Amino acid sequence: MKIGVLAIQGDFAEHLVALKRIGVEGREVRLPEHLDGLQGLIIPGGESTTIGKLAVDFQLLEPLKQFGRVHAIWGTCAGAIFMSKDAHRDQPLLGLMDITVERNAFGRQIASFEVDLDAPYLPSFNGSSHPFHAVFIRAPLIESVHGDAQILTALPDGRIVAARQNRWLATVFHPELTNDDRFHHYFVELAR
Ligand code: GLN
């Protein structure tokens, strides 16, 4: 099992550390050929416009789309925006997931926050499932899901913060910034 992490901008290093912690081999992806032999790809948080522009410059956009047609991809925060079909703006997107996102939906950087979320679908290692501590940094919202996309997690007021569509996963928060690796385990199972 080998999982790539798109390493052109954002907090890719933290995802690689989390993969290492759970004993999965990770690889930095910067060029199309780095996708060869991977079972899945993580797109980190950062700045979605920058990730999109660099993906175009590095001629990665089409190879990433093609990879996603057969493999698992997980986008966190900016990565979730990049996975979406619609971000209400003209910016390069992979357009894989049938989700519409609203960028910076919680306001500016200073409005970043942390909250415990129920996530019963995550693996439980001691028989009891406990809430997931989620870190939101100038996060988007998943405004709506369409087609085959499903809501995975919502805030208590109903706003959607995680979605899944087949082997694709989008979380608008940052599991890689905690020591709770359950989302990384969950994604590795999707990729398997
Ligand atoms: N605000 C960023 C964007 O719109 C996302 C922030 C993040 O990835 N933490 O792309």
PDB file of C-alpha atoms and ligand atoms in Angstrom:
ATOM      1  CA  MET A   1       0.000   0.000   0.000  1.00  0.00           C
ATOM      2  CA  LYS A   2       1.463   3.302  -1.094  1.00  0.00           C
ATOM      3  CA  ILE A   3      -0.345   6.622  -0.694  1.00  0.00           C
ATOM      4  CA  GLY A   4       0.737   9.832  -2.384  1.00  0.00           C
ATOM      5  CA  VAL A   5       0.430  13.321  -0.966  1.00  0.00           C
ATOM      6  CA  LEU A   6       0.225  16.217  -3.423  1.00  0.00           C
ATOM      7  CA  ALA A   7       3.254  18.241  -2.395  1.00  0.00           C
ATOM      8  CA  ILE A   8       3.101  21.470  -4.387  1.00  0.00           C
ATOM      9  CA  GLN A   9       1.710  23.738  -1.652  1.00  0.00           C
ATOM     10  CA  GLY A  10       0.132  23.502   1.796  1.00  0.00           C
ATOM     11  CA  ASP A  11       0.603  21.165   4.771  1.00  0.00           C
ATOM     12  CA  PHE A  12       1.584  17.999   2.902  1.00  0.00           C
ATOM     13  CA  ALA A  13       4.398  17.217   5.388  1.00  0.00           C
ATOM     14  CA  GLU A  14       1.892  16.671   8.227  1.00  0.00           C
ATOM     15  CA  HIS A  15      -0.039  14.135   6.133  1.00  0.00           C
ATOM     16  CA  LEU A  16       3.174  12.238   5.410  1.00  0.00           C
ATOM     17  CA  VAL A  17       3.945  12.133   9.146  1.00  0.00           C
ATOM     18  CA  ALA A  18       0.440  10.781   9.879  1.00  0.00           C
ATOM     19  CA  LEU A  19       0.826   8.077   7.196  1.00  0.00           C
ATOM     20  CA  LYS A  20       4.154   7.069   8.697  1.00  0.00           C
ATOM     21  CA  ARG A  21       2.561   6.871  12.161  1.00  0.00           C
ATOM     22  CA  ILE A  22       0.026   4.332  10.894  1.00  0.00           C
ATOM     23  CA  GLY A  23       2.682   2.340   9.051  1.00  0.00           C
ATOM     24  CA  VAL A  24       1.675   3.269   5.498  1.00  0.00           C
ATOM     25  CA  GLU A  25       4.266   4.278   2.939  1.00  0.00           C
ATOM     26  CA  GLY A  26       3.746   7.827   1.672  1.00  0.00           C
ATOM     27  CA  ARG A  27       5.190   9.593  -1.349  1.00  0.00           C
ATOM     28  CA  GLU A  28       5.373  13.273  -2.276  1.00  0.00           C
ATOM     29  CA  VAL A  29       3.667  13.906  -5.607  1.00  0.00           C
ATOM     30  CA  ARG A  30       4.927  16.843  -7.673  1.00  0.00           C
ATOM     31  CA  LEU A  31       4.999  15.433 -11.180  1.00  0.00           C
ATOM     32  CA  PRO A  32       2.601  13.193 -13.124  1.00  0.00           C
ATOM     33  CA  GLU A  33       5.002  10.230 -12.988  1.00  0.00           C
ATOM     34  CA  HIS A  34       4.960  10.312  -9.180  1.00  0.00           C
ATOM     35  CA  LEU A  35       1.387   8.938  -9.373  1.00  0.00           C
ATOM     36  CA  ASP A  36       2.589   5.628 -10.809  1.00  0.00           C
ATOM     37  CA  GLY A  37       2.060   2.710  -8.452  1.00  0.00           C
ATOM     38  CA  LEU A  38       0.028   4.630  -5.861  1.00  0.00           C
ATOM     39  CA  GLN A  39      -3.242   3.291  -4.459  1.00  0.00           C
ATOM     40  CA  GLY A  40      -4.514   6.664  -3.289  1.00  0.00           C
ATOM     41  CA  LEU A  41      -3.714  10.357  -3.049  1.00  0.00           C
ATOM     42  CA  ILE A  42      -4.190  12.984  -0.359  1.00  0.00           C
ATOM     43  CA  ILE A  43      -4.550  16.642  -1.338  1.00  0.00           C
ATOM     44  CA  PRO A  44      -3.600  18.798   1.655  1.00  0.00           C
ATOM     45  CA  GLY A  45      -4.903  22.062   3.017  1.00  0.00           C
ATOM     46  CA  GLY A  46      -3.308  25.282   1.894  1.00  0.00           C
ATOM     47  CA  GLU A  47      -4.664  27.726  -0.662  1.00  0.00           C
ATOM     48  CA  SER A  48      -6.877  26.158  -3.288  1.00  0.00           C
ATOM     49  CA  THR A  49      -6.233  28.821  -5.941  1.00  0.00           C
ATOM     50  CA  THR A  50      -2.473  28.337  -5.546  1.00  0.00           C
ATOM     51  CA  ILE A  51      -2.745  24.542  -5.611  1.00  0.00           C
ATOM     52  CA  GLY A  52      -4.910  24.797  -8.739  1.00  0.00           C
ATOM     53  CA  LYS A  53      -2.572  27.199 -10.546  1.00  0.00           C
ATOM     54  CA  LEU A  54       0.515  25.150  -9.702  1.00  0.00           C
ATOM     55  CA  ALA A  55      -1.257  21.950 -10.782  1.00  0.00           C
ATOM     56  CA  VAL A  56      -1.882  23.617 -14.153  1.00  0.00           C
ATOM     57  CA  ASP A  57       1.739  24.846 -14.392  1.00  0.00           C
ATOM     58  CA  PHE A  58       3.123  21.396 -13.540  1.00  0.00           C
ATOM     59  CA  GLN A  59       0.729  19.768 -16.048  1.00  0.00           C
ATOM     60  CA  LEU A  60      -0.798  17.776 -13.249  1.00  0.00           C
ATOM     61  CA  LEU A  61      -4.465  18.650 -13.663  1.00  0.00           C
ATOM     62  CA  GLU A  62      -5.371  16.023 -16.254  1.00  0.00           C
ATOM     63  CA  PRO A  63      -3.192  13.236 -14.732  1.00  0.00           C
ATOM     64  CA  LEU A  64      -4.782  13.906 -11.327  1.00  0.00           C
ATOM     65  CA  LYS A  65      -8.290  13.676 -12.808  1.00  0.00           C
ATOM     66  CA  GLN A  66      -7.390  10.440 -14.537  1.00  0.00           C
ATOM     67  CA  PHE A  67      -5.856   9.027 -11.355  1.00  0.00           C
ATOM     68  CA  GLY A  68      -9.043   9.945  -9.480  1.00  0.00           C
ATOM     69  CA  ARG A  69     -11.264   8.112 -11.954  1.00  0.00           C
ATOM     70  CA  VAL A  70      -9.765   4.814 -10.721  1.00  0.00           C
ATOM     71  CA  HIS A  71      -8.268   5.556  -7.324  1.00  0.00           C
ATOM     72  CA  ALA A  72      -9.121   7.006  -3.962  1.00  0.00           C
ATOM     73  CA  ILE A  73      -8.471  10.692  -3.351  1.00  0.00           C
ATOM     74  CA  TRP A  74      -8.956  12.590  -0.094  1.00  0.00           C
ATOM     75  CA  GLY A  75      -8.957  16.372  -0.025  1.00  0.00           C
ATOM     76  CA  THR A  76      -8.581  18.249   3.263  1.00  0.00           C
ATOM     77  CA  CYS A  77      -9.726  21.880   3.360  1.00  0.00           C
ATOM     78  CA  ALA A  78      -8.186  23.501   0.248  1.00  0.00           C
ATOM     79  CA  GLY A  79      -7.917  19.931  -1.055  1.00  0.00           C
ATOM     80  CA  ALA A  80     -11.674  19.485  -0.555  1.00  0.00           C
ATOM     81  CA  ILE A  81     -12.265  22.652  -2.587  1.00  0.00           C
ATOM     82  CA  PHE A  82      -9.976  21.312  -5.314  1.00  0.00           C
ATOM     83  CA  MET A  83     -11.974  18.035  -5.401  1.00  0.00           C
ATOM     84  CA  SER A  84     -15.293  19.830  -5.895  1.00  0.00           C
ATOM     85  CA  LYS A  85     -17.212  20.474  -9.087  1.00  0.00           C
ATOM     86  CA  ASP A  86     -18.206  23.971  -8.022  1.00  0.00           C
ATOM     87  CA  ALA A  87     -16.494  26.521  -5.771  1.00  0.00           C
ATOM     88  CA  HIS A  88     -18.545  29.523  -7.008  1.00  0.00           C
ATOM     89  CA  ARG A  89     -15.412  30.940  -8.590  1.00  0.00           C
ATOM     90  CA  ASP A  90     -13.366  30.551 -11.684  1.00  0.00           C
ATOM     91  CA  GLN A  91     -10.345  28.576 -10.469  1.00  0.00           C
ATOM     92  CA  PRO A  92      -8.781  25.296 -11.602  1.00  0.00           C
ATOM     93  CA  LEU A  93     -10.578  22.351  -9.950  1.00  0.00           C
ATOM     94  CA  LEU A  94     -10.344  18.596 -10.327  1.00  0.00           C
ATOM     95  CA  GLY A  95     -14.140  18.603 -10.458  1.00  0.00           C
ATOM     96  CA  LEU A  96     -14.390  14.988  -9.308  1.00  0.00           C
ATOM     97  CA  MET A  97     -16.867  15.228  -6.446  1.00  0.00           C
ATOM     98  CA  ASP A  98     -20.487  16.204  -6.810  1.00  0.00           C
ATOM     99  CA  ILE A  99     -20.239  18.812  -4.094  1.00  0.00           C
ATOM    100  CA  THR A 100     -20.611  22.571  -4.112  1.00  0.00           C
ATOM    101  CA  VAL A 101     -18.334  24.395  -1.681  1.00  0.00           C
ATOM    102  CA  GLU A 102     -18.282  27.888  -0.270  1.00  0.00           C
ATOM    103  CA  ARG A 103     -14.746  29.097   0.323  1.00  0.00           C
ATOM    104  CA  ASN A 104     -13.825  30.883   3.547  1.00  0.00           C
ATOM    105  CA  ALA A 105     -17.351  30.225   4.784  1.00  0.00           C
ATOM    106  CA  PHE A 106     -16.513  30.919   8.431  1.00  0.00           C
ATOM    107  CA  GLY A 107     -14.795  34.233   7.802  1.00  0.00           C
ATOM    108  CA  ARG A 108     -11.177  35.253   7.978  1.00  0.00           C
ATOM    109  CA  GLN A 109      -8.154  33.433   9.395  1.00  0.00           C
ATOM    110  CA  ILE A 110      -8.930  34.836  12.841  1.00  0.00           C
ATOM    111  CA  ALA A 111     -12.317  33.062  12.802  1.00  0.00           C
ATOM    112  CA  SER A 112     -10.580  29.654  12.734  1.00  0.00           C
ATOM    113  CA  PHE A 113     -11.854  27.256  15.412  1.00  0.00           C
ATOM    114  CA  GLU A 114     -11.830  23.708  16.771  1.00  0.00           C
ATOM    115  CA  VAL A 115     -14.829  21.517  17.573  1.00  0.00           C
ATOM    116  CA  ASP A 116     -15.601  17.899  18.518  1.00  0.00           C
ATOM    117  CA  LEU A 117     -17.586  16.083  15.837  1.00  0.00           C
ATOM    118  CA  ASP A 118     -19.461  12.817  15.985  1.00  0.00           C
ATOM    119  CA  ALA A 119     -17.940  10.463  13.438  1.00  0.00           C
ATOM    120  CA  PRO A 120     -19.420   7.001  14.003  1.00  0.00           C
ATOM    121  CA  TYR A 121     -18.089   5.744  10.644  1.00  0.00           C
ATOM    122  CA  LEU A 122     -14.482   6.074  11.804  1.00  0.00           C
ATOM    123  CA  PRO A 123     -12.705   2.914  12.965  1.00  0.00           C
ATOM    124  CA  SER A 124     -12.818   2.289  16.696  1.00  0.00           C
ATOM    125  CA  PHE A 125      -9.761   0.677  18.205  1.00  0.00           C
ATOM    126  CA  ASN A 126     -10.997  -0.026  21.707  1.00  0.00           C
ATOM    127  CA  GLY A 127     -14.603  -0.835  20.898  1.00  0.00           C
ATOM    128  CA  SER A 128     -15.914   2.625  21.705  1.00  0.00           C
ATOM    129  CA  SER A 129     -16.207   5.400  19.175  1.00  0.00           C
ATOM    130  CA  HIS A 130     -15.419   8.848  20.503  1.00  0.00           C
ATOM    131  CA  PRO A 131     -15.853  12.270  18.887  1.00  0.00           C
ATOM    132  CA  PHE A 132     -13.226  13.542  16.473  1.00  0.00           C
ATOM    133  CA  HIS A 133     -11.500  16.786  17.409  1.00  0.00           C
ATOM    134  CA  ALA A 134     -11.654  18.819  14.201  1.00  0.00           C
ATOM    135  CA  VAL A 135      -9.475  21.842  13.403  1.00  0.00           C
ATOM    136  CA  PHE A 136     -10.984  24.415  11.022  1.00  0.00           C
ATOM    137  CA  ILE A 137      -8.581  26.953   9.498  1.00  0.00           C
ATOM    138  CA  ARG A 138     -10.214  29.529   7.251  1.00  0.00           C
ATOM    139  CA  ALA A 139     -12.267  26.590   6.173  1.00  0.00           C
ATOM    140  CA  PRO A 140     -14.784  26.216   3.392  1.00  0.00           C
ATOM    141  CA  LEU A 141     -18.197  24.620   3.849  1.00  0.00           C
ATOM    142  CA  ILE A 142     -19.690  21.904   1.747  1.00  0.00           C
ATOM    143  CA  GLU A 143     -22.782  23.815   0.775  1.00  0.00           C
ATOM    144  CA  SER A 144     -24.527  20.878  -0.882  1.00  0.00           C
ATOM    145  CA  VAL A 145     -23.969  17.335  -2.075  1.00  0.00           C
ATOM    146  CA  HIS A 146     -25.427  15.957  -5.310  1.00  0.00           C
ATOM    147  CA  GLY A 147     -25.530  12.740  -7.279  1.00  0.00           C
ATOM    148  CA  ASP A 148     -23.723   9.885  -5.513  1.00  0.00           C
ATOM    149  CA  ALA A 149     -22.019  12.122  -2.959  1.00  0.00           C
ATOM    150  CA  GLN A 150     -23.093  11.557   0.644  1.00  0.00           C
ATOM    151  CA  ILE A 151     -22.879  13.686   3.737  1.00  0.00           C
ATOM    152  CA  LEU A 152     -20.455  12.149   6.240  1.00  0.00           C
ATOM    153  CA  THR A 153     -20.376  14.762   8.977  1.00  0.00           C
ATOM    154  CA  ALA A 154     -22.251  17.942   9.724  1.00  0.00           C
ATOM    155  CA  LEU A 155     -21.932  20.550  12.461  1.00  0.00           C
ATOM    156  CA  PRO A 156     -24.713  20.561  15.087  1.00  0.00           C
ATOM    157  CA  ASP A 157     -26.518  23.247  13.044  1.00  0.00           C
ATOM    158  CA  GLY A 158     -26.525  20.989   9.962  1.00  0.00           C
ATOM    159  CA  ARG A 159     -23.749  22.605   7.939  1.00  0.00           C
ATOM    160  CA  ILE A 160     -21.818  19.904   6.044  1.00  0.00           C
ATOM    161  CA  VAL A 161     -18.107  19.498   6.801  1.00  0.00           C
ATOM    162  CA  ALA A 162     -17.260  16.057   5.392  1.00  0.00           C
ATOM    163  CA  ALA A 163     -18.552  14.133   2.384  1.00  0.00           C
ATOM    164  CA  ARG A 164     -17.800  10.938   0.570  1.00  0.00           C
ATOM    165  CA  GLN A 165     -18.458   9.759  -2.951  1.00  0.00           C
ATOM    166  CA  ASN A 166     -17.325   6.202  -3.694  1.00  0.00           C
ATOM    167  CA  ARG A 167     -13.545   6.345  -3.138  1.00  0.00           C
ATOM    168  CA  TRP A 168     -13.407  10.103  -2.787  1.00  0.00           C
ATOM    169  CA  LEU A 169     -13.379  11.879   0.512  1.00  0.00           C
ATOM    170  CA  ALA A 170     -13.602  15.569   1.352  1.00  0.00           C
ATOM    171  CA  THR A 171     -13.099  17.037   4.825  1.00  0.00           C
ATOM    172  CA  VAL A 172     -13.043  20.791   5.311  1.00  0.00           C
ATOM    173  CA  PHE A 173     -11.078  20.410   8.567  1.00  0.00           C
ATOM    174  CA  HIS A 174      -7.519  19.155   9.163  1.00  0.00           C
ATOM    175  CA  PRO A 175      -7.120  15.643  10.689  1.00  0.00           C
ATOM    176  CA  GLU A 176      -3.391  15.819   9.890  1.00  0.00           C
ATOM    177  CA  LEU A 177      -2.981  18.557  12.514  1.00  0.00           C
ATOM    178  CA  THR A 178      -4.067  16.276  15.352  1.00  0.00           C
ATOM    179  CA  ASN A 179      -2.632  13.015  16.651  1.00  0.00           C
ATOM    180  CA  ASP A 180      -5.915  11.235  15.950  1.00  0.00           C
ATOM    181  CA  ASP A 181      -5.201   9.128  12.878  1.00  0.00           C
ATOM    182  CA  ARG A 182      -8.665   7.640  12.423  1.00  0.00           C
ATOM    183  CA  PHE A 183      -9.382   9.597   9.219  1.00  0.00           C
ATOM    184  CA  HIS A 184      -6.063   8.435   7.769  1.00  0.00           C
ATOM    185  CA  HIS A 185      -7.001   4.840   8.628  1.00  0.00           C
ATOM    186  CA  TYR A 186     -10.453   5.377   7.111  1.00  0.00           C
ATOM    187  CA  PHE A 187      -8.936   6.731   3.893  1.00  0.00           C
ATOM    188  CA  VAL A 188      -6.399   3.909   3.611  1.00  0.00           C
ATOM    189  CA  GLU A 189      -9.311   1.442   3.797  1.00  0.00           C
ATOM    190  CA  LEU A 190     -11.093   3.344   0.992  1.00  0.00           C
ATOM    191  CA  ALA A 191      -7.930   3.114  -1.092  1.00  0.00           C
ATOM    192  CA  ARG A 192      -7.403  -0.597  -0.465  1.00  0.00           C
TER     193      ARG A 192
HETATM  194  N1  GLN B   1      -9.022  29.300   2.658  1.00  0.00           N
HETATM  195  C1  GLN B   1      -8.345  28.321   1.862  1.00  0.00           C
HETATM  196  C2  GLN B   1      -8.904  28.270   0.449  1.00  0.00           C
HETATM  197  O1  GLN B   1      -9.897  28.860   0.169  1.00  0.00           O
HETATM  198  C3  GLN B   1      -8.404  26.960   2.506  1.00  0.00           C
HETATM  199  C4  GLN B   1      -7.751  26.980   3.859  1.00  0.00           C
HETATM  200  C5  GLN B   1      -7.130  25.681   4.293  1.00  0.00           C
HETATM  201  O2  GLN B   1      -6.826  24.804   3.484  1.00  0.00           O
HETATM  202  N2  GLN B   1      -6.897  25.580   5.571  1.00  0.00           N
HETATM  203  O3  GLN B   1      -8.367  27.644  -0.401  1.00  0.00           O
END
